[in-house]
Amino acid sequence: MSVLKGKKILLGVSGGIAAYKTAFLVRLLIKSEAEVKVIMTPASKDFVTPLTLSTLSKNPVHSEFLNEEEDGNPSWNNHVDLALWADLMLVAPATANTLSKMANGNCDNLLIATYLSAKCPVYFAPAMDLDMYKHPSTISSFSKLKLFGNTIIPAESGELASGLSGEGRMAEPENIVAFLENDLSQKLPLKGKKILITAGPTYEAIDPVRFIGNHATGKMGFDIAAEAIQQGAEVVLVSGPTSLKPSNSGIQLIRVTNAAEMFEVSNKHFDESDVFIAAAAVADYKPKNVAQQKIKKSDDAFFIELEKTTDILATLSLRKKKQLVVGFALETENEIENAKLKIQKKNLDLIVLNSLNDKGAGFGQPTNKVTFIDKDFKIEAMPLKSKEEVAKDILNKVIHYLYA
């Protein structure tokens, strides 16, 4: 899965012959599952049509501040809204003229106005003839833009529109995408961190047919794993029985059945992990004696002697050294008090509390409503959100506490 998946990319196209390559660039960005909007300078429309880029990006292309409407009432393209929408801005091709305007704040078109309003990371891919590329004014523009925190995607060498051959041609679309992916990957907040996550239920056998289990689907843990790897982490996901599959092939999924197996695998990976997120609904008890054959129905009453399973979270967190440990609490009464007790008893750094009394929370739901409580008993209640959004909130908390 590309690190560009789900990213909102604002592509600025300026007026150079390399603008024709933006059709291929937009196609590759869309293929990487990014969302793309395009702003064109008026001159760039001489080289590639707005219709082409609109069709490929599946979004309207913007070029002017004002749109002429059929009813005679013009509407305007809000450059601030466009800038705030973007997760990153890419100017490609970036001509010498556009680079100079970016560096000096010469705001005479929609692209520059949007650039000056951008708060997201900005990348630019220069495209010009070799003498222009090496001219002191162009080099000055590069230096200024780098000082602004913008990132250059270096031009490549080869045949130029002038017929000369040398440095100055815009990087090929596939190389631009690869540059973005590599640069973003290196800057991800969890790069170099290993996160161990448990998910799903455990099944504790009664006999070869029956078991003690619960209604956990594992979705919360799988969503956390997906978000963690998107943030650059190395992820080990230990899952009880579930039909879910990881959304990213980079997730190391280890499937287990019961609490003992989950403990064994988690114990193996804990010491080398930076974060342990225990999202699994592990059975607290298991049958003391498991029947080797199916138990036949006979008496009106049937009794099973139970014994405690190993408390995975408590056992591992008591020996933590560098690890940040996050637990979950699903409660039906005295929620806050019970969660605080669990933090103390299990030596947790953070607990994610949810209550079955909240509509839309709990097992088998696509949504969840959680309250964060840290080891200092700081409480933050969150609104009802999708589990994917909750996963992002959890990872944002993890990032905050790792680097606090």
GROMACS .gro file of C-alpha atoms in nm:
model
  404
    1MET     CA    1   0.000   0.000   0.000
    2SER     CA    2   0.137   0.341  -0.095
    3VAL     CA    3   0.201   0.599   0.176
    4LEU     CA    4   0.008   0.833  -0.055
    5LYS     CA    5  -0.316   0.643   0.004
    6GLY     CA    6  -0.579   0.880   0.135
    7LYS     CA    7  -0.354   1.184   0.099
    8LYS     CA    8  -0.510   1.503  -0.039
    9ILE     CA    9  -0.268   1.629  -0.301
   10LEU     CA   10  -0.295   1.972  -0.460
   11LEU     CA   11  -0.110   1.972  -0.793
   12GLY     CA   12  -0.001   2.307  -0.933
   13VAL     CA   13   0.073   2.305  -1.306
   14SER     CA   14   0.269   2.592  -1.460
   15GLY     CA   15   0.329   2.680  -1.824
   16GLY     CA   16   0.609   2.467  -1.962
   17ILE     CA   17   0.623   2.193  -2.222
   18ALA     CA   18   0.661   1.938  -1.941
   19ALA     CA   19   0.299   2.014  -1.846
   20TYR     CA   20   0.193   1.737  -2.085
   21LYS     CA   21   0.346   1.487  -1.839
   22THR     CA   22   0.101   1.591  -1.568
   23ALA     CA   23  -0.165   1.369  -1.725
   24PHE     CA   24   0.055   1.069  -1.644
   25LEU     CA   25   0.143   1.215  -1.304
   26VAL     CA   26  -0.221   1.258  -1.203
   27ARG     CA   27  -0.298   0.905  -1.319
   28LEU     CA   28  -0.016   0.763  -1.103
   29LEU     CA   29  -0.127   0.964  -0.799
   30ILE     CA   30  -0.484   0.839  -0.838
   31LYS     CA   31  -0.350   0.485  -0.881
   32SER     CA   32  -0.172   0.533  -0.547
   33GLU     CA   33  -0.521   0.604  -0.403
   34ALA     CA   34  -0.449   0.972  -0.337
   35GLU     CA   35  -0.717   1.236  -0.381
   36VAL     CA   36  -0.603   1.497  -0.634
   37LYS     CA   37  -0.711   1.850  -0.715
   38VAL     CA   38  -0.539   2.054  -0.986
   39ILE     CA   39  -0.466   2.425  -1.020
   40MET     CA   40  -0.335   2.543  -1.358
   41THR     CA   41  -0.174   2.871  -1.452
   42PRO     CA   42  -0.334   3.029  -1.760
   43ALA     CA   43  -0.019   2.958  -1.964
   44SER     CA   44  -0.019   2.587  -1.875
   45LYS     CA   45  -0.348   2.538  -2.063
   46ASP     CA   46  -0.153   2.585  -2.388
   47PHE     CA   47   0.023   2.254  -2.318
   48VAL     CA   48  -0.244   2.034  -2.155
   49THR     CA   49  -0.619   2.078  -2.134
   50PRO     CA   50  -0.810   2.125  -1.810
   51LEU     CA   51  -1.058   1.865  -1.937
   52THR     CA   52  -0.782   1.603  -1.948
   53LEU     CA   53  -0.668   1.669  -1.591
   54SER     CA   54  -1.023   1.702  -1.463
   55THR     CA   55  -1.118   1.366  -1.612
   56LEU     CA   56  -0.811   1.194  -1.468
   57SER     CA   57  -0.832   1.357  -1.124
   58LYS     CA   58  -1.213   1.320  -1.101
   59ASN     CA   59  -1.225   1.677  -0.970
   60PRO     CA   60  -1.283   2.018  -1.132
   61VAL     CA   61  -0.965   2.193  -1.244
   62HIS     CA   62  -0.914   2.549  -1.120
   63SER     CA   63  -0.730   2.821  -1.310
   64GLU     CA   64  -0.890   3.160  -1.252
   65PHE     CA   65  -1.002   3.340  -0.940
   66LEU     CA   66  -1.350   3.382  -1.089
   67ASN     CA   67  -1.574   3.132  -1.269
   68GLU     CA   68  -1.820   3.274  -1.518
   69GLU     CA   69  -2.162   3.120  -1.462
   70GLU     CA   70  -2.434   3.085  -1.723
   71ASP     CA   71  -2.674   3.300  -1.522
   72GLY     CA   72  -2.423   3.585  -1.522
   73ASN     CA   73  -2.340   3.553  -1.153
   74PRO     CA   74  -1.970   3.469  -1.121
   75SER     CA   75  -1.838   3.246  -0.842
   76TRP     CA   76  -1.486   3.252  -0.707
   77ASN     CA   77  -1.231   2.982  -0.638
   78ASN     CA   78  -1.130   3.021  -0.276
   79HIS     CA   79  -0.752   2.984  -0.271
   80VAL     CA   80  -0.749   2.961   0.110
   81ASP     CA   81  -0.994   2.670   0.111
   82LEU     CA   82  -0.789   2.491  -0.155
   83ALA     CA   83  -0.469   2.541   0.043
   84LEU     CA   84  -0.620   2.421   0.372
   85TRP     CA   85  -0.774   2.117   0.198
   86ALA     CA   86  -0.436   1.978   0.096
   87ASP     CA   87  -0.216   1.737   0.291
   88LEU     CA   88   0.063   1.830   0.052
   89MET     CA   89   0.110   2.061  -0.244
   90LEU     CA   90   0.313   1.966  -0.550
   91VAL     CA   91   0.409   2.218  -0.819
   92ALA     CA   92   0.503   2.025  -1.134
   93PRO     CA   93   0.624   2.146  -1.369
   94ALA     CA   94   0.768   2.441  -1.181
   95THR     CA   95   0.899   2.684  -1.444
   96ALA     CA   96   1.162   2.950  -1.371
   97ASN     CA   97   0.884   3.211  -1.382
   98THR     CA   98   0.663   3.029  -1.131
   99LEU     CA   99   0.958   2.951  -0.902
  100SER     CA  100   1.053   3.319  -0.898
  101LYS     CA  101   0.695   3.418  -0.810
  102MET     CA  102   0.684   3.156  -0.532
  103ALA     CA  103   1.018   3.275  -0.391
  104ASN     CA  104   0.932   3.645  -0.402
  105GLY     CA  105   0.559   3.643  -0.331
  106ASN     CA  106   0.460   3.783  -0.671
  107CYS     CA  107   0.095   3.685  -0.641
  108ASP     CA  108  -0.065   3.736  -0.982
  109ASN     CA  109  -0.249   3.406  -1.034
  110LEU     CA  110  -0.453   3.147  -0.848
  111LEU     CA  111  -0.164   2.901  -0.818
  112ILE     CA  112   0.064   3.149  -0.640
  113ALA     CA  113  -0.218   3.275  -0.416
  114THR     CA  114  -0.288   2.918  -0.311
  115TYR     CA  115   0.081   2.845  -0.258
  116LEU     CA  116   0.116   3.150  -0.031
  117SER     CA  117  -0.182   3.025   0.174
  118ALA     CA  118  -0.056   2.666   0.208
  119LYS     CA  119   0.027   2.532   0.553
  120CYS     CA  120   0.105   2.180   0.430
  121PRO     CA  121   0.439   2.048   0.299
  122VAL     CA  122   0.519   2.185  -0.048
  123TYR     CA  123   0.721   2.003  -0.314
  124PHE     CA  124   0.830   2.147  -0.648
  125ALA     CA  125   0.968   1.979  -0.960
  126PRO     CA  126   1.164   2.229  -1.174
  127ALA     CA  127   1.140   2.213  -1.552
  128MET     CA  128   1.339   2.443  -1.783
  129ASP     CA  129   1.632   2.455  -2.023
  130LEU     CA  130   1.979   2.382  -1.888
  131ASP     CA  131   2.105   2.743  -1.890
  132MET     CA  132   1.791   2.861  -1.711
  133TYR     CA  133   1.831   2.581  -1.456
  134LYS     CA  134   2.184   2.696  -1.370
  135HIS     CA  135   2.116   3.069  -1.384
  136PRO     CA  136   2.192   3.255  -1.057
  137SER     CA  137   1.833   3.383  -1.034
  138THR     CA  138   1.698   3.027  -1.054
  139ILE     CA  139   1.951   2.904  -0.799
  140SER     CA  140   1.843   3.194  -0.576
  141SER     CA  141   1.480   3.082  -0.609
  142PHE     CA  142   1.579   2.727  -0.512
  143SER     CA  143   1.762   2.855  -0.204
  144LYS     CA  144   1.476   3.076  -0.091
  145LEU     CA  145   1.219   2.801  -0.133
  146LYS     CA  146   1.433   2.556   0.062
  147LEU     CA  147   1.460   2.815   0.341
  148PHE     CA  148   1.079   2.833   0.339
  149GLY     CA  149   1.078   2.458   0.411
  150ASN     CA  150   0.978   2.357   0.057
  151THR     CA  151   1.132   2.043  -0.094
  152ILE     CA  152   1.286   2.028  -0.441
  153ILE     CA  153   1.240   1.721  -0.658
  154PRO     CA  154   1.561   1.753  -0.861
  155ALA     CA  155   1.541   1.789  -1.235
  156GLU     CA  156   1.681   1.511  -1.449
  157SER     CA  157   1.931   1.517  -1.734
  158GLY     CA  158   1.834   1.436  -2.090
  159GLU     CA  159   1.706   1.581  -2.413
  160LEU     CA  160   1.536   1.920  -2.366
  161ALA     CA  161   1.269   2.100  -2.567
  162SER     CA  162   1.535   2.332  -2.709
  163GLY     CA  163   1.709   2.038  -2.871
  164LEU     CA  164   1.998   2.060  -2.628
  165SER     CA  165   2.077   1.786  -2.382
  166GLY     CA  166   2.150   1.842  -2.014
  167GLU     CA  167   2.006   1.904  -1.671
  168GLY     CA  168   1.669   2.075  -1.642
  169ARG     CA  169   1.400   1.836  -1.762
  170MET     CA  170   1.126   1.765  -1.512
  171ALA     CA  171   1.161   1.438  -1.325
  172GLU     CA  172   0.953   1.165  -1.485
  173PRO     CA  173   0.609   1.115  -1.327
  174GLU     CA  174   0.697   0.775  -1.180
  175ASN     CA  175   1.013   0.926  -1.028
  176ILE     CA  176   0.814   1.212  -0.877
  177VAL     CA  177   0.574   0.966  -0.715
  178ALA     CA  178   0.862   0.754  -0.588
  179PHE     CA  179   1.031   1.067  -0.446
  180LEU     CA  180   0.713   1.168  -0.264
  181GLU     CA  181   0.663   0.818  -0.122
  182ASN     CA  182   1.023   0.790  -0.003
  183ASP     CA  183   1.033   1.140   0.147
  184LEU     CA  184   0.701   1.103   0.324
  185SER     CA  185   0.798   0.759   0.455
  186GLN     CA  186   1.117   0.895   0.609
  187LYS     CA  187   0.921   1.171   0.784
  188LEU     CA  188   0.645   0.952   0.925
  189PRO     CA  189   0.616   0.995   1.303
  190LEU     CA  190   0.638   0.623   1.383
  191LYS     CA  191   0.924   0.546   1.146
  192GLY     CA  192   1.164   0.309   1.323
  193LYS     CA  193   0.911   0.214   1.592
  194LYS     CA  194   0.777  -0.137   1.644
  195ILE     CA  195   0.419  -0.171   1.762
  196LEU     CA  196   0.271  -0.492   1.902
  197ILE     CA  197  -0.109  -0.510   1.881
  198THR     CA  198  -0.353  -0.776   1.999
  199ALA     CA  199  -0.698  -0.800   1.845
  200GLY     CA  200  -1.016  -1.005   1.836
  201PRO     CA  201  -1.157  -1.257   2.083
  202THR     CA  202  -1.002  -1.572   2.225
  203TYR     CA  203  -1.182  -1.908   2.216
  204GLU     CA  204  -1.131  -2.131   2.519
  205ALA     CA  205  -1.223  -2.490   2.441
  206ILE     CA  206  -1.484  -2.683   2.643
  207ASP     CA  207  -1.464  -2.988   2.418
  208PRO     CA  208  -1.371  -3.039   2.050
  209VAL     CA  209  -1.695  -2.866   1.945
  210ARG     CA  210  -1.775  -2.598   2.202
  211PHE     CA  211  -1.584  -2.305   2.344
  212ILE     CA  212  -1.612  -2.001   2.569
  213GLY     CA  213  -1.578  -1.680   2.366
  214ASN     CA  214  -1.717  -1.331   2.319
  215HIS     CA  215  -1.859  -1.107   2.047
  216ALA     CA  216  -1.535  -0.922   1.959
  217THR     CA  217  -1.479  -0.896   1.582
  218GLY     CA  218  -1.120  -0.768   1.592
  219LYS     CA  219  -1.201  -0.464   1.377
  220MET     CA  220  -1.066  -0.211   1.626
  221GLY     CA  221  -0.731  -0.386   1.649
  222PHE     CA  222  -0.706  -0.433   1.271
  223ASP     CA  223  -0.786  -0.064   1.216
  224ILE     CA  224  -0.517   0.037   1.467
  225ALA     CA  225  -0.268  -0.186   1.285
  226ALA     CA  226  -0.359  -0.029   0.950
  227GLU     CA  227  -0.315   0.322   1.085
  228ALA     CA  228   0.011   0.235   1.262
  229ILE     CA  229   0.173   0.108   0.946
  230GLN     CA  230   0.047   0.416   0.759
  231GLN     CA  231   0.234   0.621   1.020
  232GLY     CA  232   0.555   0.431   0.943
  233ALA     CA  233   0.562   0.173   1.221
  234GLU     CA  234   0.666  -0.190   1.200
  235VAL     CA  235   0.354  -0.376   1.309
  236VAL     CA  236   0.302  -0.718   1.464
  237LEU     CA  237  -0.069  -0.800   1.493
  238VAL     CA  238  -0.165  -1.095   1.711
  239SER     CA  239  -0.527  -1.183   1.638
  240GLY     CA  240  -0.771  -1.426   1.785
  241PRO     CA  241  -1.029  -1.599   1.561
  242THR     CA  242  -1.171  -1.348   1.309
  243SER     CA  243  -1.254  -1.336   0.940
  244LEU     CA  244  -1.073  -1.005   0.898
  245LYS     CA  245  -0.763  -0.970   0.684
  246PRO     CA  246  -0.496  -0.700   0.718
  247SER     CA  247  -0.535  -0.411   0.474
  248ASN     CA  248  -0.159  -0.378   0.427
  249SER     CA  249   0.078  -0.659   0.336
  250GLY     CA  250   0.342  -0.500   0.559
  251ILE     CA  251   0.147  -0.598   0.872
  252GLN     CA  252   0.289  -0.915   1.030
  253LEU     CA  253  -0.025  -1.105   1.123
  254ILE     CA  254  -0.002  -1.397   1.365
  255ARG     CA  255  -0.328  -1.582   1.419
  256VAL     CA  256  -0.399  -1.759   1.748
  257THR     CA  257  -0.701  -1.925   1.905
  258ASN     CA  258  -0.685  -1.904   2.284
  259ALA     CA  259  -0.543  -1.682   2.556
  260ALA     CA  260  -0.242  -1.905   2.619
  261GLU     CA  261  -0.137  -1.885   2.254
  262MET     CA  262  -0.192  -1.507   2.247
  263PHE     CA  263   0.024  -1.468   2.557
  264GLU     CA  264   0.299  -1.687   2.413
  265VAL     CA  265   0.324  -1.483   2.091
  266SER     CA  266   0.287  -1.145   2.264
  267ASN     CA  267   0.551  -1.241   2.519
  268LYS     CA  268   0.789  -1.330   2.237
  269HIS     CA  269   0.759  -0.988   2.070
  270PHE     CA  270   0.711  -0.761   2.372
  271ASP     CA  271   1.071  -0.688   2.468
  272GLU     CA  272   1.166  -0.563   2.121
  273SER     CA  273   0.851  -0.350   2.087
  274ASP     CA  274   0.826   0.023   2.152
  275VAL     CA  275   0.448   0.021   2.197
  276PHE     CA  276   0.207  -0.249   2.311
  277ILE     CA  277  -0.162  -0.192   2.234
  278ALA     CA  278  -0.382  -0.459   2.389
  279ALA     CA  279  -0.706  -0.427   2.193
  280ALA     CA  280  -0.801  -0.796   2.214
  281ALA     CA  281  -1.097  -0.914   2.421
  282VAL     CA  282  -0.912  -1.193   2.599
  283ALA     CA  283  -1.111  -1.447   2.800
  284ASP     CA  284  -1.059  -1.402   3.174
  285TYR     CA  285  -1.138  -1.768   3.245
  286LYS     CA  286  -1.103  -2.101   3.069
  287PRO     CA  287  -1.233  -2.452   3.145
  288LYS     CA  288  -1.001  -2.625   3.389
  289ASN     CA  289  -1.049  -2.957   3.215
  290VAL     CA  290  -1.114  -2.982   2.841
  291ALA     CA  291  -1.311  -3.288   2.732
  292GLN     CA  292  -1.137  -3.489   2.463
  293GLN     CA  293  -1.468  -3.600   2.312
  294LYS     CA  294  -1.789  -3.408   2.250
  295ILE     CA  295  -1.988  -3.382   2.572
  296LYS     CA  296  -2.327  -3.549   2.531
  297LYS     CA  297  -2.643  -3.388   2.659
  298SER     CA  298  -2.768  -3.582   2.961
  299ASP     CA  299  -2.850  -3.408   3.288
  300ASP     CA  300  -3.069  -3.099   3.314
  301ALA     CA  301  -2.781  -2.904   3.464
  302PHE     CA  302  -2.421  -2.895   3.350
  303PHE     CA  303  -2.131  -2.743   3.538
  304ILE     CA  304  -1.791  -2.633   3.407
  305GLU     CA  305  -1.506  -2.563   3.649
  306LEU     CA  306  -1.317  -2.256   3.533
  307GLU     CA  307  -0.970  -2.125   3.608
  308LYS     CA  308  -0.810  -1.790   3.532
  309THR     CA  309  -0.617  -1.735   3.213
  310THR     CA  310  -0.287  -1.548   3.217
  311ASP     CA  311  -0.351  -1.174   3.227
  312ILE     CA  312  -0.149  -1.082   2.918
  313LEU     CA  313  -0.165  -0.706   2.967
  314ALA     CA  314  -0.076  -0.709   3.337
  315THR     CA  315   0.199  -0.967   3.302
  316LEU     CA  316   0.377  -0.787   3.020
  317SER     CA  317   0.331  -0.430   3.145
  318LEU     CA  318   0.479  -0.512   3.484
  319ARG     CA  319   0.814  -0.581   3.317
  320LYS     CA  320   0.806  -0.292   3.071
  321LYS     CA  321   1.118  -0.083   3.027
  322LYS     CA  322   1.098   0.144   2.724
  323GLN     CA  323   0.751   0.034   2.617
  324LEU     CA  324   0.443   0.254   2.605
  325VAL     CA  325   0.153   0.029   2.707
  326VAL     CA  326  -0.206   0.099   2.603
  327GLY     CA  327  -0.499  -0.101   2.737
  328PHE     CA  328  -0.870  -0.113   2.664
  329ALA     CA  329  -1.162  -0.121   2.904
  330LEU     CA  330  -1.516  -0.215   2.808
  331GLU     CA  331  -1.742  -0.134   3.102
  332THR     CA  332  -2.114  -0.134   3.180
  333GLU     CA  333  -2.108   0.056   3.512
  334ASN     CA  334  -1.878   0.285   3.713
  335GLU     CA  335  -1.681   0.321   3.394
  336ILE     CA  336  -1.430   0.592   3.492
  337GLU     CA  337  -1.357   0.444   3.835
  338ASN     CA  338  -1.307   0.093   3.697
  339ALA     CA  339  -1.080   0.224   3.420
  340LYS     CA  340  -0.864   0.414   3.671
  341LEU     CA  341  -0.828   0.101   3.881
  342LYS     CA  342  -0.721  -0.092   3.573
  343ILE     CA  343  -0.454   0.168   3.494
  344GLN     CA  344  -0.304   0.125   3.842
  345LYS     CA  345  -0.343  -0.250   3.865
  346LYS     CA  346  -0.193  -0.318   3.522
  347ASN     CA  347   0.072  -0.045   3.516
  348LEU     CA  348  -0.066   0.122   3.202
  349ASP     CA  349   0.035   0.447   3.036
  350LEU     CA  350  -0.301   0.498   2.868
  351ILE     CA  351  -0.638   0.330   2.865
  352VAL     CA  352  -0.908   0.348   2.598
  353LEU     CA  353  -1.243   0.326   2.772
  354ASN     CA  354  -1.570   0.247   2.603
  355SER     CA  355  -1.906   0.170   2.755
  356LEU     CA  356  -2.180  -0.061   2.637
  357ASN     CA  357  -2.418   0.209   2.763
  358ASP     CA  358  -2.312   0.436   2.476
  359LYS     CA  359  -2.510   0.389   2.157
  360GLY     CA  360  -2.285   0.289   1.868
  361ALA     CA  361  -2.004   0.158   2.090
  362GLY     CA  362  -1.895  -0.196   2.172
  363PHE     CA  363  -1.865  -0.523   1.982
  364GLY     CA  364  -1.982  -0.566   1.625
  365GLN     CA  365  -2.025  -0.194   1.559
  366PRO     CA  366  -1.855   0.005   1.279
  367THR     CA  367  -1.830   0.295   1.525
  368ASN     CA  368  -1.696   0.352   1.872
  369LYS     CA  369  -1.719   0.617   2.140
  370VAL     CA  370  -1.411   0.623   2.360
  371THR     CA  371  -1.266   0.814   2.652
  372PHE     CA  372  -0.890   0.840   2.695
  373ILE     CA  373  -0.748   0.826   3.047
  374ASP     CA  374  -0.372   0.845   3.099
  375LYS     CA  375  -0.161   0.730   3.394
  376ASP     CA  376  -0.200   1.075   3.555
  377PHE     CA  377  -0.578   1.031   3.530
  378LYS     CA  378  -0.615   1.304   3.269
  379ILE     CA  379  -0.950   1.235   3.101
  380GLU     CA  380  -1.047   1.320   2.743
  381ALA     CA  381  -1.388   1.209   2.615
  382MET     CA  382  -1.425   1.175   2.238
  383PRO     CA  383  -1.745   1.190   2.029
  384LEU     CA  384  -1.886   0.890   1.841
  385LYS     CA  385  -1.662   0.816   1.543
  386SER     CA  386  -1.592   0.540   1.295
  387LYS     CA  387  -1.343   0.284   1.423
  388GLU     CA  388  -1.099   0.400   1.155
  389GLU     CA  389  -1.113   0.752   1.301
  390VAL     CA  390  -1.080   0.617   1.654
  391ALA     CA  391  -0.769   0.428   1.542
  392LYS     CA  392  -0.618   0.757   1.422
  393ASP     CA  393  -0.700   0.920   1.756
  394ILE     CA  394  -0.533   0.633   1.942
  395LEU     CA  395  -0.218   0.656   1.730
  396ASN     CA  396  -0.209   1.035   1.771
  397LYS     CA  397  -0.212   0.978   2.148
  398VAL     CA  398   0.067   0.723   2.114
  399ILE     CA  399   0.276   0.967   1.909
  400HIS     CA  400   0.214   1.241   2.165
  401TYR     CA  401   0.326   1.030   2.462
  402LEU     CA  402   0.625   0.882   2.277
  403TYR     CA  403   0.769   1.224   2.204
  404ALA     CA  404   0.637   1.424   2.500
   0.00000   0.00000   0.00000
